Coordinates of C-alpha atoms in Angstrom, one line a residue:
M1 CA 13.9 68.9 -27.7
I2 CA 15.8 68.3 -30.9
R3 CA 19.2 68.8 -29.2
F4 CA 18.2 66.2 -26.6
A5 CA 17.2 63.8 -29.4
L6 CA 20.5 64.2 -31.2
A7 CA 22.5 63.8 -28.0
A8 CA 20.6 60.7 -27.1
L9 CA 21.3 59.2 -30.6
I10 CA 25.0 59.7 -30.7
A11 CA 25.5 56.3 -29.2
V12 CA 23.4 54.8 -32.0
S13 CA 25.8 56.0 -34.7
A14 CA 28.6 54.0 -33.0
L15 CA 26.9 50.7 -33.6
S16 CA 28.2 48.6 -36.4
V17 CA 26.2 49.1 -39.6
T18 CA 25.3 46.5 -42.1
H19 CA 24.1 47.4 -45.7
G20 CA 21.0 49.5 -45.2
Q21 CA 20.1 48.7 -41.5
T22 CA 21.9 49.1 -38.2
S23 CA 22.7 45.7 -36.6
G24 CA 21.4 44.9 -33.2
R25 CA 18.1 46.6 -33.5
D26 CA 15.0 45.4 -31.8
P27 CA 12.6 43.2 -33.8
I28 CA 10.3 45.1 -36.1
R29 CA 7.1 46.3 -34.4
L30 CA 4.0 48.4 -35.0
T31 CA 4.6 52.1 -34.0
H32 CA 1.5 53.9 -35.3
G33 CA -1.9 52.8 -36.5
P34 CA -3.9 51.1 -37.6
M35 CA -6.0 53.6 -39.5
L36 CA -8.9 52.8 -41.9
G37 CA -9.8 54.3 -45.2
M38 CA -11.7 54.0 -48.5
P39 CA -14.7 51.9 -47.4
T40 CA -17.0 50.1 -49.8
D41 CA -19.6 47.4 -49.4
R42 CA -17.0 44.8 -49.8
S43 CA -13.6 46.3 -48.9
V44 CA -11.6 48.6 -46.7
R45 CA -8.0 49.8 -46.6
V46 CA -5.9 49.4 -43.5
W47 CA -2.8 51.5 -42.8
A48 CA 0.1 51.1 -40.3
R49 CA 3.6 52.2 -39.6
T50 CA 6.3 49.8 -38.5
S51 CA 9.6 50.5 -36.7
D52 CA 11.7 49.2 -39.6
P53 CA 10.9 48.4 -43.3
G54 CA 9.0 45.1 -43.5
S55 CA 5.5 43.7 -43.6
F56 CA 2.3 43.5 -41.6
E57 CA -0.9 41.7 -42.0
V58 CA -4.4 42.1 -40.8
H59 CA -6.3 39.4 -38.9
Y60 CA -10.1 40.0 -39.0
G61 CA -13.5 38.4 -38.6
T62 CA -17.0 39.1 -37.5
N63 CA -16.4 37.8 -34.0
P64 CA -13.8 39.8 -32.0
D65 CA -12.7 36.5 -30.4
Q66 CA -12.3 34.7 -33.7
L67 CA -10.2 36.8 -36.1
N68 CA -9.9 33.8 -38.5
R69 CA -9.3 35.6 -41.8
T70 CA -6.0 37.1 -42.8
S71 CA -5.2 39.8 -45.3
P72 CA -2.4 39.7 -47.8
A73 CA 0.9 41.1 -46.4
A74 CA 1.3 44.8 -46.6
Q75 CA 4.8 46.2 -47.2
T76 CA 6.2 49.2 -45.4
S77 CA 9.2 51.0 -46.9
I78 CA 11.9 53.4 -45.6
D79 CA 11.2 55.9 -48.4
H80 CA 7.7 56.3 -47.0
D81 CA 8.8 56.5 -43.4
N82 CA 8.0 52.8 -42.9
T83 CA 4.3 53.3 -43.7
G84 CA 2.1 51.1 -45.8
S85 CA -1.4 50.0 -46.4
V86 CA -3.4 46.9 -47.6
T87 CA -6.9 46.5 -49.0
I88 CA -9.1 43.8 -47.4
D89 CA -11.7 42.7 -49.9
R90 CA -14.3 40.1 -50.4
L91 CA -16.1 41.2 -47.3
Q92 CA -19.8 41.0 -46.6
A93 CA -21.9 44.2 -47.0
D94 CA -23.4 46.0 -44.1
T95 CA -21.4 44.0 -41.6
R96 CA -19.2 44.9 -38.6
F97 CA -15.7 43.4 -38.7
H98 CA -13.2 43.3 -36.0
Y99 CA -9.5 43.3 -36.7
Q100 CA -5.9 43.6 -35.4
I101 CA -2.5 44.2 -36.9
W102 CA 0.0 41.4 -36.8
V103 CA 3.8 41.9 -37.1
N104 CA 6.3 39.1 -36.9
G105 CA 3.6 36.5 -36.3
R106 CA 2.1 38.3 -33.3
P107 CA -0.7 40.8 -32.6
H108 CA 0.5 44.4 -32.3
G109 CA -1.2 47.5 -31.1
L110 CA -4.9 48.0 -30.2
P111 CA -7.7 46.2 -32.0
G112 CA -10.3 48.0 -34.0
S113 CA -13.5 47.5 -35.9
F114 CA -15.4 48.9 -38.9
M115 CA -18.7 48.6 -40.7
T116 CA -18.8 47.9 -44.4
L117 CA -21.3 49.9 -46.5
P118 CA -24.7 48.6 -47.4
S119 CA -24.9 47.2 -51.0
T120 CA -27.2 47.8 -53.9
P121 CA -28.1 44.1 -54.5
L122 CA -29.0 43.5 -50.9
S123 CA -31.1 46.7 -50.7
R124 CA -33.0 46.2 -54.0
N125 CA -36.6 45.0 -54.4
A126 CA -38.3 45.1 -57.8
E127 CA -41.5 46.8 -56.7
H128 CA -40.5 49.4 -54.1
N129 CA -36.7 49.9 -54.5
P130 CA -35.6 48.8 -58.0
D131 CA -32.4 50.9 -57.9
G132 CA -31.3 49.3 -54.7
L133 CA -30.9 52.6 -52.7
F134 CA -30.0 52.7 -49.1
N135 CA -29.4 55.2 -46.3
F136 CA -26.0 56.1 -44.9
R137 CA -24.3 58.6 -42.7
F138 CA -21.0 60.3 -42.7
Q139 CA -19.2 62.7 -40.4
I140 CA -17.3 65.7 -41.8
G141 CA -15.1 68.4 -40.2
S142 CA -11.8 70.2 -40.4
C143 CA -9.1 71.9 -38.4
A144 CA -7.9 69.8 -35.5
N145 CA -5.0 71.8 -34.1
Q146 CA -3.2 70.1 -31.2
N147 CA -0.6 72.7 -30.6
P148 CA -1.3 74.2 -27.1
L149 CA 0.4 77.4 -28.1
H150 CA -2.2 78.1 -30.9
G151 CA -5.3 76.2 -29.9
P152 CA -7.2 74.2 -27.3
G153 CA -4.4 71.6 -27.0
H154 CA -4.2 67.9 -26.8
R155 CA -7.5 66.8 -25.2
L156 CA -9.6 66.8 -28.4
R157 CA -13.1 66.9 -26.9
T158 CA -14.7 66.7 -30.3
Y159 CA -13.2 63.3 -30.8
E160 CA -14.3 62.2 -27.3
H161 CA -17.9 62.9 -28.4
L162 CA -17.4 61.3 -31.8
N163 CA -16.0 58.1 -30.3
A164 CA -18.7 57.9 -27.6
D165 CA -21.7 58.8 -29.8
W166 CA -20.9 58.3 -33.5
A167 CA -18.2 55.7 -34.1
D168 CA -20.7 52.9 -34.4
K169 CA -23.3 55.0 -36.3
V170 CA -21.5 56.6 -39.2
N171 CA -20.4 54.8 -42.2
F172 CA -17.3 56.9 -42.9
H173 CA -15.6 60.2 -42.1
I174 CA -14.2 63.0 -44.3
M175 CA -11.5 65.1 -42.7
N176 CA -11.7 68.2 -44.8
G177 CA -8.2 69.6 -44.3
D178 CA -5.9 70.8 -41.5
W179 CA -5.7 67.5 -39.7
L180 CA -2.1 68.6 -39.1
Y181 CA -0.6 71.8 -37.9
E182 CA 3.1 72.6 -38.1
E183 CA 5.3 71.2 -35.4
L184 CA 8.8 69.6 -35.4
R185 CA 9.3 71.0 -38.9
T186 CA 13.1 71.5 -38.4
Y187 CA 13.7 67.9 -37.2
P188 CA 17.1 67.1 -38.7
A189 CA 17.4 64.4 -41.4
E190 CA 20.4 63.1 -39.6
A191 CA 18.4 62.5 -36.4
W192 CA 15.8 60.7 -38.5
R193 CA 18.4 58.5 -40.1
L194 CA 19.9 57.5 -36.7
V195 CA 16.5 56.6 -35.3
Q196 CA 15.7 54.5 -38.4
G197 CA 19.1 52.8 -38.2
V198 CA 20.0 53.2 -41.8
D199 CA 23.4 54.0 -43.3
E200 CA 22.0 55.9 -46.3
V201 CA 18.8 58.0 -46.5
P202 CA 16.3 57.2 -49.3
K203 CA 16.2 59.4 -52.3
V204 CA 13.2 61.5 -51.1
V205 CA 15.1 62.5 -48.0
E206 CA 18.3 63.2 -49.9
V207 CA 16.4 65.5 -52.3
A208 CA 13.9 66.9 -49.8
P209 CA 15.4 66.6 -46.2
T210 CA 12.6 68.7 -44.7
I211 CA 10.1 66.0 -45.4
V212 CA 11.3 64.2 -42.2
G213 CA 10.0 67.1 -40.1
V214 CA 6.5 66.6 -41.7
W215 CA 6.7 62.9 -41.0
E216 CA 7.6 63.6 -37.4
N217 CA 4.7 66.0 -37.2
Y218 CA 2.3 63.3 -38.2
K219 CA 3.7 60.8 -35.7
L220 CA 3.4 63.4 -33.0
Y221 CA -0.3 64.0 -33.7
L222 CA -1.0 60.3 -33.7
D223 CA 1.0 59.8 -30.5
R224 CA -0.6 62.7 -28.7
G225 CA -4.1 62.6 -30.1
V226 CA -5.3 59.5 -28.3
E227 CA -9.0 60.1 -29.2
L228 CA -8.1 61.0 -32.7
A229 CA -6.1 57.7 -33.2
K230 CA -9.0 55.8 -31.6
W231 CA -11.5 57.3 -34.1
H232 CA -9.3 56.4 -37.1
R233 CA -9.0 52.8 -35.8
H234 CA -12.8 52.4 -36.0
V235 CA -14.1 54.7 -38.7
P236 CA -12.9 54.6 -42.3
S237 CA -11.8 58.1 -43.4
M238 CA -11.0 60.1 -46.5
F239 CA -9.0 63.3 -46.4
T240 CA -8.3 66.5 -48.2
F241 CA -5.1 68.4 -47.5
D242 CA -5.3 72.1 -46.8
D243 CA -2.5 74.6 -46.1
H244 CA -1.3 73.3 -42.7
E245 CA -0.6 69.8 -44.1
L246 CA 1.8 71.7 -46.4
V247 CA 2.6 75.0 -44.7
N248 CA 0.2 77.7 -43.6
D249 CA -1.0 80.2 -46.2
I250 CA 0.6 78.4 -49.2
W251 CA -0.5 80.3 -52.3
G252 CA 0.2 80.2 -56.0
S253 CA 1.5 76.7 -56.4
G254 CA 0.2 76.8 -60.0
E255 CA 1.4 80.3 -60.7
A256 CA 4.3 80.1 -63.2
G257 CA 7.1 82.3 -62.2
K258 CA 6.1 82.7 -58.6
R259 CA 8.9 82.7 -56.0
H260 CA 8.1 82.1 -52.3
R261 CA 9.3 79.7 -49.6
R262 CA 5.9 78.4 -48.8
T263 CA 4.8 78.0 -52.4
V264 CA 7.5 75.5 -53.3
F265 CA 7.0 73.4 -50.2
R266 CA 3.9 71.9 -52.0
D267 CA 5.3 68.6 -53.1
I268 CA 7.2 67.9 -49.9
G269 CA 4.1 68.3 -47.8
T270 CA 1.9 66.5 -50.3
Q271 CA 4.2 63.4 -50.3
A272 CA 4.2 63.2 -46.5
W273 CA 0.3 63.6 -46.6
F274 CA 0.1 60.6 -49.0
D275 CA 2.3 58.6 -46.8
Y276 CA 0.2 59.2 -43.7
L277 CA -3.3 60.1 -44.9
G278 CA -3.7 60.3 -48.7
W279 CA -3.4 56.5 -49.1
A280 CA -7.1 56.4 -47.9
N281 CA -8.5 58.4 -50.9
P282 CA -9.8 57.6 -54.4
M283 CA -7.5 59.2 -56.9
A284 CA -8.1 60.1 -60.5
H285 CA -4.4 59.9 -61.2
D286 CA -1.9 57.5 -59.6
H287 CA 1.5 58.8 -60.7
P288 CA 3.4 59.9 -57.6
V289 CA 5.4 63.1 -57.0
H290 CA 8.7 62.9 -58.8
F291 CA 11.7 64.1 -56.7
G292 CA 15.0 64.8 -58.4
T293 CA 18.3 66.6 -58.3
G294 CA 19.3 68.5 -61.4
S295 CA 21.2 71.4 -62.8
M296 CA 20.3 74.7 -64.6
K297 CA 22.5 77.3 -66.4
A298 CA 21.8 81.0 -66.2
G299 CA 19.8 82.2 -69.2
S300 CA 18.8 78.6 -70.2
E301 CA 15.3 77.2 -69.9
V302 CA 16.6 73.6 -69.7
L303 CA 16.7 71.6 -66.5
F304 CA 19.1 68.6 -66.7
D305 CA 18.8 65.5 -64.5
A306 CA 21.1 62.6 -65.3
S307 CA 19.1 60.2 -63.1
A308 CA 15.7 61.0 -64.5
D309 CA 13.7 59.4 -67.4
F310 CA 11.3 62.2 -68.2
Q311 CA 10.1 60.3 -71.3
A312 CA 8.7 57.5 -69.1
M313 CA 6.6 59.9 -66.9
P314 CA 3.0 60.8 -67.8
I315 CA 4.0 64.5 -67.7
D316 CA 0.6 65.5 -69.1
Q317 CA -1.1 63.9 -66.1
M318 CA 1.2 65.5 -63.6
S319 CA 1.4 69.0 -62.2
N320 CA 4.1 71.7 -62.7
L321 CA 7.7 71.7 -61.5
H322 CA 9.0 73.4 -58.4
V323 CA 12.6 74.0 -57.6
H324 CA 12.9 73.7 -53.8
W325 CA 13.8 76.5 -51.4
G326 CA 16.4 74.4 -49.7
T327 CA 16.6 75.9 -46.2
P328 CA 16.0 73.9 -43.0
E329 CA 13.1 76.2 -42.2
A330 CA 11.3 75.7 -45.5
G331 CA 8.3 74.1 -43.9
V332 CA 8.0 76.2 -40.8
N333 CA 5.0 78.4 -40.1
E334 CA 6.8 81.6 -39.1
M335 CA 6.8 84.7 -41.2
V336 CA 10.4 85.6 -40.1
F337 CA 11.5 82.9 -42.6
D338 CA 9.6 84.4 -45.5
D339 CA 12.7 86.1 -46.9
D340 CA 14.8 85.7 -50.0
S341 CA 17.4 83.3 -48.6
G342 CA 16.4 80.2 -50.7
E343 CA 17.9 78.7 -53.8
A344 CA 18.2 81.4 -56.4
N345 CA 16.4 79.4 -59.0
S346 CA 13.6 78.4 -56.6
Y347 CA 10.5 79.2 -58.6
V348 CA 7.3 77.7 -60.0
Y349 CA 7.9 76.4 -63.5
D350 CA 5.6 75.3 -66.3
I351 CA 7.0 72.3 -68.2
V352 CA 7.0 73.3 -71.9
E353 CA 8.6 70.3 -73.5
V354 CA 10.2 66.9 -72.7
I355 CA 13.4 67.2 -74.8
D356 CA 14.7 63.7 -74.0
K357 CA 15.2 61.3 -71.0
H358 CA 17.3 63.8 -69.0
N359 CA 16.2 67.2 -70.2
L360 CA 13.1 69.4 -69.7
R361 CA 12.4 72.7 -71.3
L362 CA 10.8 75.1 -68.8
H363 CA 8.8 78.3 -69.4
M364 CA 11.5 80.7 -68.2
P365 CA 15.3 80.6 -68.0
A366 CA 17.4 80.1 -64.8
K367 CA 18.6 83.2 -63.0
V368 CA 22.0 81.7 -62.0
D369 CA 24.1 78.6 -62.6
S370 CA 23.0 75.8 -60.3
G371 CA 25.1 72.7 -60.5
S372 CA 22.9 70.7 -58.0
L373 CA 19.4 71.8 -57.1
S374 CA 16.5 69.9 -55.7
Y375 CA 13.2 69.9 -57.6
S376 CA 9.9 68.0 -57.8
I377 CA 7.1 67.5 -60.3
G378 CA 3.8 67.5 -58.6
R379 CA 1.0 64.9 -58.7
R380 CA -2.7 65.5 -59.1
S381 CA -4.4 64.8 -55.9
Y382 CA -8.1 64.6 -56.5
G383 CA -10.7 61.9 -57.2
S384 CA -14.3 60.8 -56.9
Y385 CA -16.2 58.3 -54.8
R386 CA -19.7 56.9 -55.3
V387 CA -22.1 55.8 -52.5
A388 CA -25.6 54.8 -53.6
N389 CA -27.1 57.8 -55.5
C390 CA -24.5 60.3 -54.2
E391 CA -21.2 61.2 -55.9
F392 CA -18.4 62.7 -53.8
Y393 CA -15.8 64.8 -55.5
I394 CA -12.7 65.2 -53.3
L395 CA -10.8 68.3 -54.5
D396 CA -7.3 69.7 -54.2
T397 CA -7.6 73.4 -53.6
R398 CA -3.9 74.0 -53.0
G399 CA -1.8 72.1 -55.5
D400 CA -2.6 73.8 -58.8
R401 CA -3.9 77.1 -57.3
D402 CA -3.1 80.3 -59.2
M403 CA -2.0 83.4 -57.2
H404 CA -5.1 85.4 -56.2
D405 CA -5.4 89.1 -56.4
I406 CA -7.5 90.6 -53.7
S407 CA -7.6 94.0 -55.5
Q408 CA -9.5 92.2 -58.3
R409 CA -11.3 89.2 -56.9
D410 CA -13.2 88.5 -60.1
K411 CA -10.1 88.5 -62.3
P412 CA -10.8 86.4 -65.4
G413 CA -8.7 83.2 -65.9
V414 CA -7.5 82.9 -62.3
S415 CA -8.2 79.4 -61.0
M416 CA -8.4 77.7 -57.7
L417 CA -8.4 74.2 -59.3
G418 CA -6.2 74.4 -62.4
K419 CA -7.6 73.6 -65.8
A420 CA -7.2 69.8 -65.6
Q421 CA -9.1 69.5 -62.3
H422 CA -11.7 72.1 -63.2
D423 CA -12.5 70.3 -66.5
W424 CA -12.5 66.8 -64.8
L425 CA -14.9 68.0 -62.2
L426 CA -17.5 69.5 -64.6
E427 CA -17.2 66.7 -67.1
S428 CA -17.6 64.0 -64.4
M429 CA -20.6 65.8 -62.9
K430 CA -22.3 66.2 -66.3
E431 CA -21.8 62.5 -67.1
S432 CA -22.9 61.2 -63.7
D433 CA -26.3 59.8 -63.0
A434 CA -26.1 60.5 -59.3
D435 CA -29.0 62.3 -57.7
F436 CA -26.8 64.3 -55.3
F437 CA -23.3 65.8 -55.5
F438 CA -21.0 66.5 -52.6
V439 CA -18.1 68.7 -53.7
I440 CA -15.4 68.5 -51.0
S441 CA -13.4 71.7 -51.0
S442 CA -11.0 72.4 -48.1
V443 CA -11.6 76.2 -48.3
P444 CA -14.8 78.2 -48.0
F445 CA -16.9 78.9 -51.0
M446 CA -19.0 82.0 -50.2
I447 CA -17.5 83.5 -47.1
P448 CA -14.1 85.3 -47.3
H449 CA -11.3 84.1 -45.1
S450 CA -9.3 87.3 -45.0
G451 CA -7.9 87.2 -41.5
A452 CA -6.0 84.8 -39.3
G453 CA -7.8 84.9 -36.0
G454 CA -5.6 87.5 -34.4
F455 CA -2.5 85.6 -35.3
E456 CA 0.2 86.1 -37.9
A457 CA -1.0 87.0 -41.4
D458 CA 0.1 88.5 -44.7
N459 CA -2.6 91.2 -44.7
E460 CA -1.6 92.4 -48.2
N461 CA -2.5 89.1 -49.8
K462 CA -4.5 87.2 -47.1
E463 CA -7.4 85.2 -48.7
E464 CA -7.9 81.5 -48.5
A465 CA -11.4 81.2 -49.9
W466 CA -13.1 81.0 -53.3
T467 CA -13.8 84.7 -52.8
G468 CA -10.4 85.3 -54.3
F469 CA -11.5 83.4 -57.4
I470 CA -14.9 84.8 -57.9
A471 CA -15.0 84.4 -61.7
E472 CA -14.2 80.6 -61.5
R473 CA -16.6 80.2 -58.6
E474 CA -19.5 81.9 -60.4
S475 CA -18.9 79.8 -63.5
L476 CA -19.1 76.6 -61.4
I477 CA -22.3 77.8 -59.8
D478 CA -23.9 78.5 -63.2
A479 CA -22.8 75.1 -64.5
W480 CA -24.2 73.3 -61.5
D481 CA -27.5 75.1 -61.8
A482 CA -27.6 74.1 -65.4
I483 CA -27.2 70.4 -64.4
G484 CA -30.3 70.8 -62.3
K485 CA -29.3 68.6 -59.3
K486 CA -28.5 69.4 -55.7
V487 CA -24.9 70.3 -55.2
F488 CA -23.5 70.5 -51.6
V489 CA -20.1 72.2 -51.4
M490 CA -18.6 70.9 -48.1
T491 CA -15.9 73.3 -46.9
G492 CA -13.4 73.9 -44.1
D493 CA -10.3 75.9 -43.2
L494 CA -12.3 78.7 -41.7
H495 CA -12.7 78.1 -38.0
N496 CA -16.5 78.4 -37.9
S497 CA -19.4 76.4 -39.2
F498 CA -22.2 77.7 -41.4
A499 CA -25.1 76.5 -43.6
I500 CA -25.7 78.7 -46.7
K501 CA -28.2 78.5 -49.4
V502 CA -26.6 79.8 -52.6
T503 CA -29.2 79.0 -55.2
D504 CA -32.1 76.5 -55.2
N505 CA -29.7 73.8 -56.2
V506 CA -26.4 74.9 -54.7
W507 CA -25.6 74.9 -51.0
E508 CA -22.5 75.4 -48.9
F509 CA -21.9 73.6 -45.6
C510 CA -18.8 74.7 -43.8
C511 CA -17.9 72.2 -41.0
G512 CA -15.5 72.9 -38.1
P513 CA -13.3 73.5 -36.3
H514 CA -12.7 70.2 -34.6
N515 CA -10.0 71.5 -32.3
S516 CA -8.8 75.0 -33.3
V517 CA -9.3 78.5 -32.0
N518 CA -12.4 80.1 -33.7
H519 CA -12.1 83.0 -36.1
V520 CA -14.0 86.2 -35.4
P521 CA -16.4 87.1 -38.3
A522 CA -16.0 90.8 -37.7
L523 CA -12.2 90.5 -38.1
D524 CA -11.5 87.4 -40.3
E525 CA -14.7 87.0 -42.4
S526 CA -15.4 90.5 -43.8
D527 CA -17.9 91.2 -41.0
R528 CA -20.6 88.8 -42.2
P529 CA -23.7 88.4 -40.1
A530 CA -24.6 85.4 -38.0
T531 CA -27.7 84.7 -40.1
G532 CA -29.6 86.3 -42.9
T533 CA -29.0 87.5 -46.4
W534 CA -25.6 88.9 -47.2
K535 CA -23.7 89.8 -50.3
F536 CA -19.9 89.6 -50.9
G537 CA -19.2 90.0 -54.5
P538 CA -21.8 89.6 -57.2
R539 CA -24.1 87.1 -55.5
E540 CA -26.4 87.3 -52.6
M541 CA -26.5 84.4 -50.2
D542 CA -28.8 83.2 -47.4
I543 CA -26.9 82.3 -44.3
R544 CA -29.3 80.0 -42.6
W545 CA -27.2 79.3 -39.5
S546 CA -23.6 79.8 -38.3
S547 CA -21.3 79.6 -35.4
Y548 CA -20.5 83.2 -34.5
L549 CA -18.1 84.9 -32.0
L550 CA -18.2 88.5 -31.0
P551 CA -15.0 90.5 -31.3
D552 CA -14.6 91.2 -27.6
L553 CA -13.6 87.6 -26.8
P554 CA -9.8 87.2 -26.2
R555 CA -8.1 84.5 -28.2
E556 CA -7.9 82.1 -25.2
E557 CA -11.7 82.2 -24.8
R558 CA -12.5 81.4 -28.5
M559 CA -12.8 77.6 -28.0
Y560 CA -16.0 76.6 -29.7
P561 CA -15.5 73.4 -31.8
Y562 CA -18.2 71.9 -34.0
F563 CA -18.7 68.8 -36.1
C564 CA -21.3 67.8 -38.7
V565 CA -23.1 64.5 -39.3
V566 CA -24.8 64.1 -42.7
Q567 CA -27.7 61.7 -43.0
V568 CA -28.7 60.5 -46.5
N569 CA -32.3 59.4 -46.4
N570 CA -33.1 57.4 -49.5
V571 CA -35.4 54.7 -48.2
F572 CA -37.6 53.7 -45.2
N573 CA -38.0 50.2 -43.9
M574 CA -41.5 48.7 -44.2
P575 CA -41.2 44.9 -43.7
K576 CA -44.3 42.7 -43.9
K577 CA -43.3 41.3 -40.6
L578 CA -41.8 43.3 -37.6
G579 CA -38.1 42.9 -37.5
G580 CA -37.7 42.1 -41.2
K581 CA -36.3 44.2 -44.0
R582 CA -38.1 45.7 -47.0
L583 CA -36.6 49.0 -48.1
V584 CA -39.0 51.4 -49.8
A585 CA -37.5 54.3 -51.8
Y586 CA -38.7 57.8 -51.0
P587 CA -40.1 59.6 -54.1
H588 CA -38.0 62.6 -53.0
P589 CA -35.0 61.6 -50.9
Q590 CA -33.6 64.1 -48.5
I591 CA -30.2 65.0 -47.0
I592 CA -30.0 66.1 -43.4
F593 CA -27.1 68.2 -42.2
Q594 CA -26.7 68.1 -38.4
Y595 CA -24.2 70.3 -36.6
Y596 CA -23.1 69.4 -33.1
D597 CA -21.3 71.4 -30.4
G598 CA -17.9 69.8 -30.0
R599 CA -17.7 70.6 -26.3
S600 CA -21.0 69.2 -25.2
G601 CA -22.0 66.9 -28.0
E602 CA -25.4 68.5 -28.2
L603 CA -27.2 69.2 -31.5
A604 CA -26.8 72.9 -32.4
Y605 CA -28.6 73.1 -35.8
A606 CA -30.0 70.9 -38.6
E607 CA -30.9 71.6 -42.2
S608 CA -32.8 69.3 -44.5
V609 CA -32.6 69.5 -48.3
T610 CA -35.0 67.4 -50.4
M611 CA -34.8 66.4 -54.0
D612 CA -37.1 68.6 -56.2
H613 CA -40.5 67.4 -57.1

C-alpha cells in the first residue's frame, strides 16, 4: 500500500514548487471532520482538517435551514497536519444548534448538530433549587479497534446504536483511551510531504518523522469509521490517551534512565493526539511538547541545542526529556522491533538544571558522542471539568508513569501519575465544593490487566492497571475516603466492563470495549470472578457486575462490546402547570450507571449510587 502511494506520487514531485506549497494544487477543501469538543452551557469547540494550510469557519443556528451565525475563522497549519479548531461562544443554554463547516466561502462536508449544557441561572429557583442544579447524561467507553486483523473490524456496531439511540439524549461523551490502534505507522515522511505539496517539512516532522504515521492512522480511522465520525459530528467529546494512541504497552515514560523503543515514543504519539483529539479537552497546563535537535558528548550530562531557548520554557510545568529512538518502526506495535537498534543515547532523562538558553543539564551522562539527535520535552496532559455539582478529573496515566515492578506491586514511591499530577489531583479534590467526583483513568483501578487477550505480550512485565502501583492506589483511596464524598473512578483499557464497590465512598466503573476483542478473565485478569467479593492485593472488593468470557472461546468469537451511559439525577421537574418548568432539588441526588450491550443496544446492567444521608 505504501509502495503504491509512493509510486503514484512520483509525478507530484515533478510539479514546479513555489515557496512552501506546490503550484497547481486544487483549492483548499475540508478532508476530515467536523468533530465537537469541550461543551459548556454557552460554548463548544469545533475541529476540522483541511487539504492545505488555511482557514475554515462554522456557520450555525437553531434552525437547520437558517445557519445565520458565523464563528471566527479557525486556522489550520502544516505543523499540525492541517488541523485546527475554533470555539463558538455566546450560545444559549440547553439549546440544540445546527452547524456546517465552510471553506473558501462554501459549505464543506456533512452538517452536524449539538446541544449546549443546561445552565445554573436558568435552573435555579430560590425555594426549591437555590443552587441551580440540573440533570445531565454522558456516555463513556474505551477501546474501539478498527483493525480487522485484531478485532471486529470496521462496522462499529456500538456506534450504530449510539447514533440511533443516544446522540440526541446525552450531553457529552468521554472516550477513555484507545480510540486509535496502530496502523500505517511506517508511512514515509517523504510520501506525506508529497501529498501535502510542500517543499520543506515542518520542524516537528524533521525532528520526529514517525509522527506522520500516527497522523495517517487518525485519518484512516476517521475515513473508515463512518459511524464513529458521525457520532463526533453530533456529540461533543473529551478524550484520554492510553497506550494505543502512543504505542501498545508503553511503560516507564517517567522512569529516569529507562531505555526502550516504546517508552520514548511518548511525545510523538502525544503530539498527534493533541492535533486530532486532545484539542477537545480542558488542560491544567497549556505549554506544548517541545521538539528539538541537539547534541551530547560521551560522559557529559549536558544537552546542547543551538535553536532552543530553554530559559523561555516553563520547564517546571513540563514533563521530562526523551531522546528519540529514531528508527522508522519506532511507533509500530510489533515485538520484533523491541531490540537495541535505536539511537545509543535514547533514554528517559530528568532535567536537573537549565544552564542557559541552549544548554540543559540532565540527570545522567551520554553514553556516546551524538552530533545530531532528536529529543522532546513532554507536556502535562491532564485537566478538570465542572458540570453542575460534579467535578471531572481527566487524568494522564501514561505520560509520567514510573516503571512498575510486578514482583513488588506495592513498592513505595512508584507512581502512575507522577508527583505533579498526583498532588494536583488531591489538592483540587480537597478544595472543590462538588458533591460528586468522576476520576477518568484510562487504565483499570482494582482489576489487574496482566494479559493481552491471547495476543503478543511481554509476560515478564505485563501490567497495565493500578495493580502495579498498589501503594499509590491505596493512598488515593484513603485520601478520597477522608474527603467523604462519592468518588467514581471511570476506567478503560481492559476489554471488559465491570462495576465494583471499593469502599462506601469509592467505586470503579470500567466501560468497554466499544469495538475490540474481549479479554478473558481467567487468562488476562488474574482469574477474577464474574461477580462477588474478591481480593487482589491488600483490599477486598465487591464486583457487583461484569462482562465475563469463559476461556474456551476462540479469539474470533470474543466479540462482546459494551458502552455505558451515566445519568446524573439532581432534580425533578414539578411545574405548577403541566408543560412548564420548575426544577426541585433532590435532598440526596443519585448517579445511575447503565451498561448496554454494544451488539444489540439492550440494557445489560444498572447501578445507582446515592449521596449519603
